[in-house]
Amino acid sequence: GELGEVEARVSVCRACARLVEWREDVAHSKRKSFAGEPYWGRPIPGWGAAEPRILIAGLAPAANGGNRTGRVFTGDRSGDWLFAALHRVGLANQPTSSHAGDGLELYATRMIAAVRCAPPANKPTPDERDSCAPWFRRELELVLPTTRVIITLGKFGYDALLAGLASLGATIPKPKPAFGHAVEHELDGVTVLGCYHPSQQNTFTGKLTEEMQDAVLRRARELADV
Ligand code: SF4
């Protein structure tokens, strides 16, 4: 279908010189602990259900996570955290997300990043974000008809998501609704549900606890009726 076409087209995009260099450098040099494993080293399409009721939106893949596995939000500590939680609440068939081909599946849920290539220091430039926006917008457009809830990971992911929705014609109130953990905003028939980013900075310090993570995912299930 059209989603598959978008996935195929984005996976060969080379629009951002800095990110192309970075994603390939990391894939060639490899982190020691993954030295024996293949790296994807290309743009990361969304993955999960083709007709999701729950969308999980973040900013960008991680250099040794999604950039290695080819699946966004997998293969690093943040992915481990997230998949343990998704499994606890019944949205994933496994609690771990180690490598491509591990049989991991999501139920009624799709994951998507606003920027498709891993950026140095996890920070895309505004230009890179804008270059990638058409990919994000197109995928959003294709999955929005079935989507009831969008969980945004972190404030950057939240801002990118609101920009993506606005570009598709959604009415975003002014001033822009504030981001917060477990904060809900109803925007044109979709509930945007804030979630702190499951970065080690947040999970090690207890800013984001397992209980808080699970509560947001359970709330999403309830809102999406899955
Ligand atoms: Fe292409 Fe997006 Fe990757 Fe830039 S970040 S090279 S626009 S896929």
PDB file of C-alpha atoms and ligand atoms in Angstrom:
ATOM      1  CA  GLY A   1       0.000   0.000   0.000  1.00  0.00           C
ATOM      2  CA  GLU A   2       0.856   3.667   0.105  1.00  0.00           C
ATOM      3  CA  LEU A   3       2.449   3.351   3.520  1.00  0.00           C
ATOM      4  CA  GLY A   4       4.874   0.767   2.138  1.00  0.00           C
ATOM      5  CA  GLU A   5       5.727   3.100  -0.708  1.00  0.00           C
ATOM      6  CA  VAL A   6       6.506   5.945   1.675  1.00  0.00           C
ATOM      7  CA  GLU A   7       8.640   3.571   3.764  1.00  0.00           C
ATOM      8  CA  ALA A   8      10.589   2.458   0.699  1.00  0.00           C
ATOM      9  CA  ARG A   9      11.108   6.004  -0.564  1.00  0.00           C
ATOM     10  CA  VAL A  10      12.211   7.478   2.766  1.00  0.00           C
ATOM     11  CA  SER A  11      14.693   4.666   3.365  1.00  0.00           C
ATOM     12  CA  VAL A  12      16.918   5.953   0.527  1.00  0.00           C
ATOM     13  CA  CYS A  13      16.636   9.684   1.300  1.00  0.00           C
ATOM     14  CA  ARG A  14      19.967  11.570   1.427  1.00  0.00           C
ATOM     15  CA  ALA A  15      18.690  15.132   1.762  1.00  0.00           C
ATOM     16  CA  CYS A  16      20.626  16.081   4.918  1.00  0.00           C
ATOM     17  CA  ALA A  17      24.385  15.864   4.338  1.00  0.00           C
ATOM     18  CA  ARG A  18      25.319  16.017   8.029  1.00  0.00           C
ATOM     19  CA  LEU A  19      22.887  13.264   9.012  1.00  0.00           C
ATOM     20  CA  VAL A  20      23.816  11.018   6.090  1.00  0.00           C
ATOM     21  CA  GLU A  21      27.452  11.248   7.168  1.00  0.00           C
ATOM     22  CA  TRP A  22      26.646  10.597  10.818  1.00  0.00           C
ATOM     23  CA  ARG A  23      24.286   7.672  10.294  1.00  0.00           C
ATOM     24  CA  GLU A  24      26.827   5.980   8.001  1.00  0.00           C
ATOM     25  CA  ASP A  25      29.854   6.749  10.188  1.00  0.00           C
ATOM     26  CA  VAL A  26      28.143   5.213  13.218  1.00  0.00           C
ATOM     27  CA  ALA A  27      27.076   2.213  11.147  1.00  0.00           C
ATOM     28  CA  HIS A  28      30.630   1.629   9.940  1.00  0.00           C
ATOM     29  CA  SER A  29      32.471   2.238  13.190  1.00  0.00           C
ATOM     30  CA  LYS A  30      29.827   0.479  15.390  1.00  0.00           C
ATOM     31  CA  ARG A  31      29.648   0.551  19.160  1.00  0.00           C
ATOM     32  CA  LYS A  32      31.865  -2.164  20.695  1.00  0.00           C
ATOM     33  CA  SER A  33      28.976  -4.070  22.247  1.00  0.00           C
ATOM     34  CA  PHE A  34      27.333  -4.395  18.795  1.00  0.00           C
ATOM     35  CA  ALA A  35      30.530  -5.019  16.831  1.00  0.00           C
ATOM     36  CA  GLY A  36      29.292  -8.355  15.455  1.00  0.00           C
ATOM     37  CA  GLU A  37      25.878  -7.050  14.397  1.00  0.00           C
ATOM     38  CA  PRO A  38      24.711  -5.419  11.192  1.00  0.00           C
ATOM     39  CA  TYR A  39      23.727  -1.756  11.325  1.00  0.00           C
ATOM     40  CA  TRP A  40      20.878  -0.338   9.270  1.00  0.00           C
ATOM     41  CA  GLY A  41      22.564   3.059   8.874  1.00  0.00           C
ATOM     42  CA  ARG A  42      19.752   4.611   6.815  1.00  0.00           C
ATOM     43  CA  PRO A  43      16.570   6.611   7.408  1.00  0.00           C
ATOM     44  CA  ILE A  44      14.097   4.849   9.695  1.00  0.00           C
ATOM     45  CA  PRO A  45      10.497   4.566   8.507  1.00  0.00           C
ATOM     46  CA  GLY A  46       7.661   4.296  10.997  1.00  0.00           C
ATOM     47  CA  TRP A  47       6.832   0.769  12.071  1.00  0.00           C
ATOM     48  CA  GLY A  48       4.064  -1.222  13.754  1.00  0.00           C
ATOM     49  CA  ALA A  49       0.392  -1.382  12.800  1.00  0.00           C
ATOM     50  CA  ALA A  50      -0.486  -0.080   9.326  1.00  0.00           C
ATOM     51  CA  GLU A  51      -3.868   1.059  10.661  1.00  0.00           C
ATOM     52  CA  PRO A  52      -2.961   2.073  14.202  1.00  0.00           C
ATOM     53  CA  ARG A  53      -5.303   3.361  16.862  1.00  0.00           C
ATOM     54  CA  ILE A  54      -2.362   4.509  18.960  1.00  0.00           C
ATOM     55  CA  LEU A  55       0.583   6.405  17.531  1.00  0.00           C
ATOM     56  CA  ILE A  56       3.789   6.952  19.481  1.00  0.00           C
ATOM     57  CA  ALA A  57       5.654   9.966  18.130  1.00  0.00           C
ATOM     58  CA  GLY A  58       9.169  11.010  18.974  1.00  0.00           C
ATOM     59  CA  LEU A  59      11.823  13.270  17.554  1.00  0.00           C
ATOM     60  CA  ALA A  60      14.516  11.081  15.971  1.00  0.00           C
ATOM     61  CA  PRO A  61      16.130   7.632  16.110  1.00  0.00           C
ATOM     62  CA  ALA A  62      19.204   6.941  18.240  1.00  0.00           C
ATOM     63  CA  ALA A  63      22.625   6.302  16.672  1.00  0.00           C
ATOM     64  CA  ASN A  64      23.100   2.807  18.157  1.00  0.00           C
ATOM     65  CA  GLY A  65      19.373   2.140  18.648  1.00  0.00           C
ATOM     66  CA  GLY A  66      17.087   2.647  15.645  1.00  0.00           C
ATOM     67  CA  ASN A  67      20.034   3.431  13.390  1.00  0.00           C
ATOM     68  CA  ARG A  68      21.271  -0.079  14.144  1.00  0.00           C
ATOM     69  CA  THR A  69      18.031  -2.073  14.203  1.00  0.00           C
ATOM     70  CA  GLY A  70      16.134  -0.180  11.476  1.00  0.00           C
ATOM     71  CA  ARG A  71      13.166   0.194  13.844  1.00  0.00           C
ATOM     72  CA  VAL A  72      12.674   3.455  15.635  1.00  0.00           C
ATOM     73  CA  PHE A  73      12.715   3.417  19.479  1.00  0.00           C
ATOM     74  CA  THR A  74      14.322  -0.012  19.688  1.00  0.00           C
ATOM     75  CA  GLY A  75      17.734  -1.412  20.521  1.00  0.00           C
ATOM     76  CA  ASP A  76      18.889   1.043  23.186  1.00  0.00           C
ATOM     77  CA  ARG A  77      18.134   1.724  26.847  1.00  0.00           C
ATOM     78  CA  SER A  78      15.191   4.012  26.042  1.00  0.00           C
ATOM     79  CA  GLY A  79      13.765   1.352  23.746  1.00  0.00           C
ATOM     80  CA  ASP A  80      14.229  -1.322  26.420  1.00  0.00           C
ATOM     81  CA  TRP A  81      12.349   0.860  28.886  1.00  0.00           C
ATOM     82  CA  LEU A  82       9.556   1.578  26.477  1.00  0.00           C
ATOM     83  CA  PHE A  83       9.094  -2.009  25.302  1.00  0.00           C
ATOM     84  CA  ALA A  84       9.100  -3.388  28.815  1.00  0.00           C
ATOM     85  CA  ALA A  85       6.233  -0.989  29.511  1.00  0.00           C
ATOM     86  CA  LEU A  86       4.418  -1.695  26.235  1.00  0.00           C
ATOM     87  CA  HIS A  87       4.602  -5.396  27.054  1.00  0.00           C
ATOM     88  CA  ARG A  88       3.359  -4.874  30.634  1.00  0.00           C
ATOM     89  CA  VAL A  89       0.252  -3.068  29.377  1.00  0.00           C
ATOM     90  CA  GLY A  90      -0.359  -5.517  26.506  1.00  0.00           C
ATOM     91  CA  LEU A  91       0.647  -3.413  23.497  1.00  0.00           C
ATOM     92  CA  ALA A  92       3.752  -5.420  22.520  1.00  0.00           C
ATOM     93  CA  ASN A  93       4.314  -9.181  22.299  1.00  0.00           C
ATOM     94  CA  GLN A  94       7.794  -9.030  23.885  1.00  0.00           C
ATOM     95  CA  PRO A  95       9.389  -6.979  26.652  1.00  0.00           C
ATOM     96  CA  THR A  96      12.659  -6.424  24.787  1.00  0.00           C
ATOM     97  CA  SER A  97      13.718  -4.760  21.565  1.00  0.00           C
ATOM     98  CA  SER A  98      17.206  -5.977  20.882  1.00  0.00           C
ATOM     99  CA  HIS A  99      17.664  -6.348  17.121  1.00  0.00           C
ATOM    100  CA  ALA A 100      15.830  -6.593  13.815  1.00  0.00           C
ATOM    101  CA  GLY A 101      14.329 -10.034  13.239  1.00  0.00           C
ATOM    102  CA  ASP A 102      13.656 -10.664  16.942  1.00  0.00           C
ATOM    103  CA  GLY A 103       9.935 -11.208  16.320  1.00  0.00           C
ATOM    104  CA  LEU A 104       8.850  -8.039  18.082  1.00  0.00           C
ATOM    105  CA  GLU A 105       5.298  -6.930  17.295  1.00  0.00           C
ATOM    106  CA  LEU A 106       3.111  -4.040  18.336  1.00  0.00           C
ATOM    107  CA  TYR A 107      -0.664  -4.277  18.761  1.00  0.00           C
ATOM    108  CA  ALA A 108      -2.810  -1.490  17.265  1.00  0.00           C
ATOM    109  CA  THR A 109       0.181   0.775  17.727  1.00  0.00           C
ATOM    110  CA  ARG A 110       2.620   2.455  15.377  1.00  0.00           C
ATOM    111  CA  MET A 111       5.849   4.288  16.149  1.00  0.00           C
ATOM    112  CA  ILE A 112       7.012   7.217  14.142  1.00  0.00           C
ATOM    113  CA  ALA A 113       9.773   9.818  14.385  1.00  0.00           C
ATOM    114  CA  ALA A 114       9.612  13.390  13.137  1.00  0.00           C
ATOM    115  CA  VAL A 115      13.200  13.196  11.859  1.00  0.00           C
ATOM    116  CA  ARG A 116      14.107   9.913  10.190  1.00  0.00           C
ATOM    117  CA  CYS A 117      17.886   9.855  10.583  1.00  0.00           C
ATOM    118  CA  ALA A 118      19.849   9.621  13.812  1.00  0.00           C
ATOM    119  CA  PRO A 119      21.341  13.039  14.611  1.00  0.00           C
ATOM    120  CA  PRO A 120      24.618  13.671  16.471  1.00  0.00           C
ATOM    121  CA  ALA A 121      23.918  14.237  20.196  1.00  0.00           C
ATOM    122  CA  ASN A 122      20.270  13.316  19.482  1.00  0.00           C
ATOM    123  CA  LYS A 123      19.690  16.854  18.207  1.00  0.00           C
ATOM    124  CA  PRO A 124      18.624  17.604  14.654  1.00  0.00           C
ATOM    125  CA  THR A 125      19.082  21.192  13.465  1.00  0.00           C
ATOM    126  CA  PRO A 126      15.957  23.201  12.606  1.00  0.00           C
ATOM    127  CA  ASP A 127      16.916  22.833   8.906  1.00  0.00           C
ATOM    128  CA  GLU A 128      17.127  19.056   9.203  1.00  0.00           C
ATOM    129  CA  ARG A 129      13.808  18.941  11.001  1.00  0.00           C
ATOM    130  CA  ASP A 130      12.240  21.021   8.222  1.00  0.00           C
ATOM    131  CA  SER A 131      13.809  18.870   5.479  1.00  0.00           C
ATOM    132  CA  CYS A 132      12.280  15.771   7.025  1.00  0.00           C
ATOM    133  CA  ALA A 133       8.880  17.333   7.736  1.00  0.00           C
ATOM    134  CA  PRO A 134       7.310  16.227   4.409  1.00  0.00           C
ATOM    135  CA  TRP A 135       8.095  12.560   5.199  1.00  0.00           C
ATOM    136  CA  PHE A 136       6.584  12.914   8.642  1.00  0.00           C
ATOM    137  CA  ARG A 137       3.535  14.750   7.315  1.00  0.00           C
ATOM    138  CA  ARG A 138       2.867  12.133   4.641  1.00  0.00           C
ATOM    139  CA  GLU A 139       3.070   9.223   7.049  1.00  0.00           C
ATOM    140  CA  LEU A 140       0.916  11.030   9.589  1.00  0.00           C
ATOM    141  CA  GLU A 141      -1.645  11.719   6.892  1.00  0.00           C
ATOM    142  CA  LEU A 142      -1.826   8.033   5.980  1.00  0.00           C
ATOM    143  CA  VAL A 143      -2.300   6.768   9.533  1.00  0.00           C
ATOM    144  CA  LEU A 144      -4.447   9.541  11.009  1.00  0.00           C
ATOM    145  CA  PRO A 145      -7.786   8.158   9.762  1.00  0.00           C
ATOM    146  CA  THR A 146      -7.600   5.273  12.269  1.00  0.00           C
ATOM    147  CA  THR A 147      -5.537   6.991  14.967  1.00  0.00           C
ATOM    148  CA  ARG A 148      -7.358   7.972  18.156  1.00  0.00           C
ATOM    149  CA  VAL A 149      -4.457   8.767  20.462  1.00  0.00           C
ATOM    150  CA  ILE A 150      -0.982  10.127  19.825  1.00  0.00           C
ATOM    151  CA  ILE A 151       1.539   9.707  22.627  1.00  0.00           C
ATOM    152  CA  THR A 152       4.358  12.216  22.253  1.00  0.00           C
ATOM    153  CA  LEU A 153       7.716  11.289  23.753  1.00  0.00           C
ATOM    154  CA  GLY A 154       9.322  14.406  25.180  1.00  0.00           C
ATOM    155  CA  LYS A 155       8.765  18.062  24.407  1.00  0.00           C
ATOM    156  CA  PHE A 156      10.692  17.979  21.107  1.00  0.00           C
ATOM    157  CA  GLY A 157       8.516  15.149  19.859  1.00  0.00           C
ATOM    158  CA  TYR A 158       5.448  17.007  21.053  1.00  0.00           C
ATOM    159  CA  ASP A 159       6.397  20.211  19.245  1.00  0.00           C
ATOM    160  CA  ALA A 160       7.176  18.324  16.043  1.00  0.00           C
ATOM    161  CA  LEU A 161       3.876  16.463  16.245  1.00  0.00           C
ATOM    162  CA  LEU A 162       1.850  19.637  16.708  1.00  0.00           C
ATOM    163  CA  ALA A 163       3.668  21.192  13.736  1.00  0.00           C
ATOM    164  CA  GLY A 164       2.918  18.065  11.693  1.00  0.00           C
ATOM    165  CA  LEU A 165      -0.769  18.139  12.631  1.00  0.00           C
ATOM    166  CA  ALA A 166      -0.949  21.872  11.848  1.00  0.00           C
ATOM    167  CA  SER A 167       0.555  21.231   8.399  1.00  0.00           C
ATOM    168  CA  LEU A 168      -2.279  18.765   7.786  1.00  0.00           C
ATOM    169  CA  GLY A 169      -4.844  21.422   8.632  1.00  0.00           C
ATOM    170  CA  ALA A 170      -5.532  20.663  12.310  1.00  0.00           C
ATOM    171  CA  THR A 171      -6.492  23.662  14.399  1.00  0.00           C
ATOM    172  CA  ILE A 172      -3.872  24.224  17.092  1.00  0.00           C
ATOM    173  CA  PRO A 173      -5.115  26.668  19.753  1.00  0.00           C
ATOM    174  CA  LYS A 174      -3.095  29.798  20.512  1.00  0.00           C
ATOM    175  CA  PRO A 175      -1.255  29.934  22.798  1.00  0.00           C
ATOM    176  CA  LYS A 176      -0.100  26.423  21.987  1.00  0.00           C
ATOM    177  CA  PRO A 177      -1.329  23.851  24.567  1.00  0.00           C
ATOM    178  CA  ALA A 178       1.465  23.070  27.019  1.00  0.00           C
ATOM    179  CA  PHE A 179       3.409  19.797  27.074  1.00  0.00           C
ATOM    180  CA  GLY A 180       3.413  17.775  30.277  1.00  0.00           C
ATOM    181  CA  HIS A 181       3.504  14.157  31.400  1.00  0.00           C
ATOM    182  CA  ALA A 182       0.027  12.588  31.166  1.00  0.00           C
ATOM    183  CA  VAL A 183      -1.382  15.910  29.940  1.00  0.00           C
ATOM    184  CA  GLU A 184      -4.106  15.405  27.330  1.00  0.00           C
ATOM    185  CA  HIS A 185      -5.194  17.721  24.545  1.00  0.00           C
ATOM    186  CA  GLU A 186      -8.055  17.020  22.169  1.00  0.00           C
ATOM    187  CA  LEU A 187      -7.105  18.259  18.678  1.00  0.00           C
ATOM    188  CA  ASP A 188      -9.518  17.688  15.805  1.00  0.00           C
ATOM    189  CA  GLY A 189     -10.761  14.340  17.075  1.00  0.00           C
ATOM    190  CA  VAL A 190      -7.385  12.973  18.181  1.00  0.00           C
ATOM    191  CA  THR A 191      -6.136  13.019  21.760  1.00  0.00           C
ATOM    192  CA  VAL A 192      -2.530  14.108  22.091  1.00  0.00           C
ATOM    193  CA  LEU A 193      -1.121  12.551  25.253  1.00  0.00           C
ATOM    194  CA  GLY A 194       2.171  13.863  26.635  1.00  0.00           C
ATOM    195  CA  CYS A 195       4.813  11.501  28.014  1.00  0.00           C
ATOM    196  CA  TYR A 196       8.242  12.333  29.370  1.00  0.00           C
ATOM    197  CA  HIS A 197      10.958  10.989  27.121  1.00  0.00           C
ATOM    198  CA  PRO A 198      12.177   7.595  28.392  1.00  0.00           C
ATOM    199  CA  SER A 199      15.800   8.767  28.220  1.00  0.00           C
ATOM    200  CA  GLN A 200      18.208   7.508  30.841  1.00  0.00           C
ATOM    201  CA  GLN A 201      18.383  11.056  32.130  1.00  0.00           C
ATOM    202  CA  ASN A 202      14.691  10.807  33.019  1.00  0.00           C
ATOM    203  CA  THR A 203      14.471   7.154  34.033  1.00  0.00           C
ATOM    204  CA  PHE A 204      17.639   7.077  36.196  1.00  0.00           C
ATOM    205  CA  THR A 205      16.645  10.200  38.079  1.00  0.00           C
ATOM    206  CA  GLY A 206      13.093   9.027  38.696  1.00  0.00           C
ATOM    207  CA  LYS A 207      11.579  11.894  36.758  1.00  0.00           C
ATOM    208  CA  LEU A 208       9.878   9.138  34.769  1.00  0.00           C
ATOM    209  CA  THR A 209       8.978   6.041  36.805  1.00  0.00           C
ATOM    210  CA  GLU A 210       7.588   2.723  35.548  1.00  0.00           C
ATOM    211  CA  GLU A 211       4.258   3.577  37.164  1.00  0.00           C
ATOM    212  CA  MET A 212       4.112   6.899  35.307  1.00  0.00           C
ATOM    213  CA  GLN A 213       5.049   5.226  32.035  1.00  0.00           C
ATOM    214  CA  ASP A 214       2.468   2.474  32.416  1.00  0.00           C
ATOM    215  CA  ALA A 215      -0.247   4.937  33.408  1.00  0.00           C
ATOM    216  CA  VAL A 216       0.187   6.888  30.176  1.00  0.00           C
ATOM    217  CA  LEU A 217       0.122   3.721  28.062  1.00  0.00           C
ATOM    218  CA  ARG A 218      -2.943   2.383  29.885  1.00  0.00           C
ATOM    219  CA  ARG A 219      -4.680   5.707  29.404  1.00  0.00           C
ATOM    220  CA  ALA A 220      -3.890   5.527  25.684  1.00  0.00           C
ATOM    221  CA  ARG A 221      -5.441   2.068  25.478  1.00  0.00           C
ATOM    222  CA  GLU A 222      -8.526   3.307  27.241  1.00  0.00           C
ATOM    223  CA  LEU A 223      -8.885   6.364  24.986  1.00  0.00           C
ATOM    224  CA  ALA A 224      -8.224   4.327  21.843  1.00  0.00           C
ATOM    225  CA  ASP A 225     -10.524   1.530  23.007  1.00  0.00           C
ATOM    226  CA  VAL A 226      -7.994  -1.251  22.345  1.00  0.00           C
TER     227      VAL A 226
HETATM  228 FE1  SF4 B   1      16.102  12.510   4.487  1.00  0.00          FE
HETATM  229 FE2  SF4 B   1      14.856  12.988   6.779  1.00  0.00          FE
HETATM  230 FE3  SF4 B   1      17.150  11.642   6.783  1.00  0.00          FE
HETATM  231 FE4  SF4 B   1      17.137  14.247   6.212  1.00  0.00          FE
HETATM  232  S1  SF4 B   1      16.566  13.295   8.183  1.00  0.00           S
HETATM  233  S2  SF4 B   1      18.268  12.624   5.113  1.00  0.00           S
HETATM  234  S3  SF4 B   1      15.171  14.469   5.118  1.00  0.00           S
HETATM  235  S4  SF4 B   1      15.187  10.995   5.849  1.00  0.00           S
END
